[in-house]
Short mmCIF file of C-alpha atoms and ligand atoms in Angstrom, two decimals:
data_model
loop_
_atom_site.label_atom_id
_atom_site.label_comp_id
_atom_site.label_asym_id
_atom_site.label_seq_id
_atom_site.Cartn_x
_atom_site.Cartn_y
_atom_site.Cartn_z
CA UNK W 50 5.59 -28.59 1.01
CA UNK W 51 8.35 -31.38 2.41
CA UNK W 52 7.29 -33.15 5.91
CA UNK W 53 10.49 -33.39 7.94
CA UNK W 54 10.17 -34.91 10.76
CA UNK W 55 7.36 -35.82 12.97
CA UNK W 56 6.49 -36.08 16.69
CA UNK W 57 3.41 -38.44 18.42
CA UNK W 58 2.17 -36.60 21.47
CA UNK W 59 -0.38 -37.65 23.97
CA UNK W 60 -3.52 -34.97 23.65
CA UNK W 61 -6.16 -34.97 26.38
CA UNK W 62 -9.65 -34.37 25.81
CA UNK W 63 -10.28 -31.24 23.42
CA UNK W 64 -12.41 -28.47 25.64
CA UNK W 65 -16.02 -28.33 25.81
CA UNK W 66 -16.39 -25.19 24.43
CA UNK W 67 -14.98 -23.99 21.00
CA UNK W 68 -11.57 -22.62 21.10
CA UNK W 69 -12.40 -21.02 17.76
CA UNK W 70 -14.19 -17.33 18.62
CA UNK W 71 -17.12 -17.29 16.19
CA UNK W 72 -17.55 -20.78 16.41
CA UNK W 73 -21.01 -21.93 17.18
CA UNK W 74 -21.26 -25.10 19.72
CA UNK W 75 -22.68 -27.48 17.06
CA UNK W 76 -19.61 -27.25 14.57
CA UNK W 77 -17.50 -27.68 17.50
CA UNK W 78 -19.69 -30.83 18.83
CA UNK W 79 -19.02 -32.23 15.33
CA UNK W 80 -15.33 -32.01 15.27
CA UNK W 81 -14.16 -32.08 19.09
CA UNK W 82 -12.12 -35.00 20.65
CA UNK W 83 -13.79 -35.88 23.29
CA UNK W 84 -11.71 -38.30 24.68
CA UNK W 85 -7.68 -38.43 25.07
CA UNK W 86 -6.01 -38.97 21.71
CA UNK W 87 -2.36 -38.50 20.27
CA UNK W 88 -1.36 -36.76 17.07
CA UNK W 89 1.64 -36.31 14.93
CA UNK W 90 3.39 -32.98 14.89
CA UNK W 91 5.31 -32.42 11.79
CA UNK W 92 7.88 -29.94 11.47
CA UNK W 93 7.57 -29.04 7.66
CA UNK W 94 9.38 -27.18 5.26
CA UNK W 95 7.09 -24.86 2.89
CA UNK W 96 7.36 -24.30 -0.76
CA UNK W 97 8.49 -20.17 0.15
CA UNK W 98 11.36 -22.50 1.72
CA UNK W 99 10.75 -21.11 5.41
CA UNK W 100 9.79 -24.17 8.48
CA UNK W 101 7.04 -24.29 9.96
CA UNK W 102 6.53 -26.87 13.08
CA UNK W 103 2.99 -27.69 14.89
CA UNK W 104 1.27 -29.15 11.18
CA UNK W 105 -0.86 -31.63 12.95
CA UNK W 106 -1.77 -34.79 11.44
CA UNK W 107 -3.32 -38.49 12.36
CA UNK W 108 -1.14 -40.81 13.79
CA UNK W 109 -1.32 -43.00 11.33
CA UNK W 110 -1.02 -40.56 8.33
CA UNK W 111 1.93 -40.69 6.15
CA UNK W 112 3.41 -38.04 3.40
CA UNK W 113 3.19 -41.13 0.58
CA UNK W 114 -0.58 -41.29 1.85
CA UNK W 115 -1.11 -37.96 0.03
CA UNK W 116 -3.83 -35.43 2.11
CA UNK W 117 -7.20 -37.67 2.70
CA UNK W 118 -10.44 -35.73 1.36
CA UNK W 119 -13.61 -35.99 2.04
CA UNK W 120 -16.27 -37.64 -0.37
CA UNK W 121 -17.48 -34.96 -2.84
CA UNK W 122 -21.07 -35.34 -0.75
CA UNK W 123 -19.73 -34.80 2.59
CA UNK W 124 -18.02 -31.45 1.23
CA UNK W 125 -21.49 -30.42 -0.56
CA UNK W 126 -22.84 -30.65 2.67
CA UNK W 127 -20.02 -28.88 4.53
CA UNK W 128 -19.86 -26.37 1.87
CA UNK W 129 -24.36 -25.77 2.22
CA UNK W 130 -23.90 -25.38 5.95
CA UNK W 131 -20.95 -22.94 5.75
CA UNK W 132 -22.67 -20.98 3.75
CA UNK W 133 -26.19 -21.25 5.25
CA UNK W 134 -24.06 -20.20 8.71
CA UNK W 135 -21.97 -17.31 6.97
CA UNK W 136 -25.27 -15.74 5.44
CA UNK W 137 -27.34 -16.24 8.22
CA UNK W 138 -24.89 -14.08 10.63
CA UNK W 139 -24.31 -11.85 8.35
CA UNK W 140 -21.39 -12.38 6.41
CA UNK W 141 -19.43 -12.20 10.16
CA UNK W 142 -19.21 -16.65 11.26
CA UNK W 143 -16.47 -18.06 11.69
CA UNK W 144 -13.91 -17.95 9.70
CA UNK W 145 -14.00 -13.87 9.15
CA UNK W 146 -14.48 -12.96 5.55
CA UNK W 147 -11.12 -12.37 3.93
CA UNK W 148 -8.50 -14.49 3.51
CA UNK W 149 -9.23 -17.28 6.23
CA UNK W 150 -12.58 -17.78 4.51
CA UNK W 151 -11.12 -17.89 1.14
CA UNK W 152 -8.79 -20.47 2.55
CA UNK W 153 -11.94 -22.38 3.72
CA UNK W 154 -13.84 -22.24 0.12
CA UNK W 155 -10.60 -23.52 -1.07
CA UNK W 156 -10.27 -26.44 0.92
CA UNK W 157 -13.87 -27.22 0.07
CA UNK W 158 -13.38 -26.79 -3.48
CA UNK W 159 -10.65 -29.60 -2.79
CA UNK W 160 -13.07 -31.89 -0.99
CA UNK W 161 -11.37 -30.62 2.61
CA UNK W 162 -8.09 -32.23 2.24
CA UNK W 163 -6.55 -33.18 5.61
CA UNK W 164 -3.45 -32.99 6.21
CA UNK W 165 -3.98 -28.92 4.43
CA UNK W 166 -1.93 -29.02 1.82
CA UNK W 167 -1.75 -25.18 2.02
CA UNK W 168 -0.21 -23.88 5.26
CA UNK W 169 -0.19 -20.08 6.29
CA UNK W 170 3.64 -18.80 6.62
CA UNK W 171 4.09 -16.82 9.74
CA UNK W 172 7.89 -16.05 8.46
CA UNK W 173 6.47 -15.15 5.31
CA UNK W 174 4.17 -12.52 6.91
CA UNK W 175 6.99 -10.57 8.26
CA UNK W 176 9.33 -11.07 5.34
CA UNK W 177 8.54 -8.68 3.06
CA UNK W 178 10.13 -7.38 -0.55
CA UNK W 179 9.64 -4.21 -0.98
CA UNK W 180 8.82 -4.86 -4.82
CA UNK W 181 7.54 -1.23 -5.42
CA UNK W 182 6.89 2.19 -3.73
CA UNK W 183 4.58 4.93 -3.91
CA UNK W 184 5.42 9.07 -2.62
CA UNK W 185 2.94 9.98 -0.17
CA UNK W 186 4.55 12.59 1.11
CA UNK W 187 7.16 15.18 2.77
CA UNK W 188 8.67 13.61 5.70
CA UNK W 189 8.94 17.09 7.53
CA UNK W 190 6.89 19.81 5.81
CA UNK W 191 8.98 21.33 3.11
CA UNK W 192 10.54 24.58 2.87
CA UNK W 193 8.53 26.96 0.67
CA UNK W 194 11.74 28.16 -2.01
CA UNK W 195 9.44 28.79 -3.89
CA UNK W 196 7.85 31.72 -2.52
CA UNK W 197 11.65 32.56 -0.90
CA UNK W 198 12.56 33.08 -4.73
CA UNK W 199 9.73 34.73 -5.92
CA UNK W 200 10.80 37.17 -2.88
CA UNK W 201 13.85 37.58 -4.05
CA UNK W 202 12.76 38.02 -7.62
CA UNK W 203 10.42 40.88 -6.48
CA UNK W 204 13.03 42.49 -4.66
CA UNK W 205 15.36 42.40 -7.80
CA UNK W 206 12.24 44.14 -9.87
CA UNK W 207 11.61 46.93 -7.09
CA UNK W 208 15.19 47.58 -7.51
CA UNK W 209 15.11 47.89 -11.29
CA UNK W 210 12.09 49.49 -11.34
CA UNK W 211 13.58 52.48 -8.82
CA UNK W 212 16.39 52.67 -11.32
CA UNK W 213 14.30 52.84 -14.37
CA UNK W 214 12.32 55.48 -12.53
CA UNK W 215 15.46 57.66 -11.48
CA UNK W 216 16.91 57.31 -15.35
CA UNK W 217 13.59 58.26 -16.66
CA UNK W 218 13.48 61.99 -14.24
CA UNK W 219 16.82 62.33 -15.56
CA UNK W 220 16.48 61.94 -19.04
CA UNK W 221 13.24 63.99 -18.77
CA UNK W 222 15.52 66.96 -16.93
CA UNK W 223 18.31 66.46 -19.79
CA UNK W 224 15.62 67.30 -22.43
CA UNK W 225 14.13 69.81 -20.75
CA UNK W 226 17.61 71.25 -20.57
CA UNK W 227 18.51 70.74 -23.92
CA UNK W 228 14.85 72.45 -24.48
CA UNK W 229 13.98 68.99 -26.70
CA UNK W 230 10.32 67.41 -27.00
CA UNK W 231 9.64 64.74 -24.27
CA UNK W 232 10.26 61.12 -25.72
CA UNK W 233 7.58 60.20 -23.04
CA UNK W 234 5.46 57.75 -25.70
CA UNK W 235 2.01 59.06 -26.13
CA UNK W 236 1.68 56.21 -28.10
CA UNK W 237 -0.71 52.48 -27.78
CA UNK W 238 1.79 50.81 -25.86
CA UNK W 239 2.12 53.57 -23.06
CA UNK W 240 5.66 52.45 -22.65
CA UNK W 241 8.47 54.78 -21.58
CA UNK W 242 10.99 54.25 -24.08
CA UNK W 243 14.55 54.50 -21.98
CA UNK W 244 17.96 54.45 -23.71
CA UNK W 245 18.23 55.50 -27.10
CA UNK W 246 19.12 58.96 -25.57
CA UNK W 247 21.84 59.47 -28.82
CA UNK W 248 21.70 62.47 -30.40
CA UNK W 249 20.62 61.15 -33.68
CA UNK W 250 17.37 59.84 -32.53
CA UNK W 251 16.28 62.92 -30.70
CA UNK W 252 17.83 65.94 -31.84
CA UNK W 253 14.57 67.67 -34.08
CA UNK W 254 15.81 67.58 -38.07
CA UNK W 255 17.17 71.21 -37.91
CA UNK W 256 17.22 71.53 -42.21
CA UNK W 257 13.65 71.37 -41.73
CA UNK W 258 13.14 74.38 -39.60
ZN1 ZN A 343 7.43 -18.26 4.03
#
């Protein structure tokens, strides 16, 4: 994170009741201004490389000064009453569970640094990669070509199987013409045997008779 540049503005007293929803009144008692007081506005630049203006700091703070933190007692005791407070309501005081809160156990992991030395990125939020995708769907529900095929594929068989039907009644008329034994199979398979109609498959052996 690089501070930029920096402007002092005159603050009047902070509100008597918590600006923070969730809040309770005695957190905000501890950390409200009550009287008129300036701070610094810096305009910083983050390490995602977007600006971000409104990072408030002490008047007297400097970059070189490095954030200030909090003795490793005063976060201890932050840290027990945060926790006391976040059990207590169950799991819902301020700051919501999620990522505000794990911002908070962070800080007090790092004794409550002040100036933050993380800052949320509102750019960032609506700047997204799109590093990877995943199908969840048709867009408009699909056509099933399938089925149309399996239609068509039907039809094709109905056809063929009209046509094997009309060859069969007319090779069964040629034989009875030609007064020779059906080739209708009486055998396992059942099956119709259909071509093969050459005379030297069906004509009867006549040297044996
Ligand atoms: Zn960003």
């Amino acid at each position: 994170m690089e501070w930029l540049e920096r402007e002092v503005k005159e603050l009047p007293p902070d509100p008597a009741e918590s600006p923070y929803e969730g809040m309770d009144p005695a957190t905000w008692a501890k950390i409200r201004q009550p009287e008129p007081h300036s701070a610094a506005f810096w305009r910083v630049r983050l390490s995602c490389g977007h600006f971000k203006g409104q990072v408030t700091t002490d008047v007297d703070w400097r970059p070189e000064d490095g954030p200030k933190l909090s003795t490793e007692k005063r976060a201890a005791e932050m840290r027990r009453k945060l926790e006391a407070m976040w059990s207590a309501e169950g799991r819902a005081g301020w700051p919501e569970e999620g990522p505000e809160r794990d911002h908070v156990q962070k800080m007090l992991d790092l004794r409550w640094p002040r100036p933050e030395p993380d800052q949320d990125c509102y750019a960032c939020r609506h700047a997204w990669r799109i590093t990877g995708y995943q199908r969840i769907g048709w867009l408009t529900p699909r056509l099933d070509t399938k089925k149309a095929s399996d239609t068509h594929a039907d039809a094709e068989r109905r056809k063929a199987e009209a046509r094997l039907a009309k060859v069969e009644a007319e090779a069964r008329m040629l034989r009875r013409q030609l007064g020779l034994p059906s080739d209708d199979t009486g055998g396992s398979t059942k099956k119709v045997h259909v071509g093969f109609v050459g005379p030297h498959h069906l004509v009867p052996n006549q040297s044996k008779n």
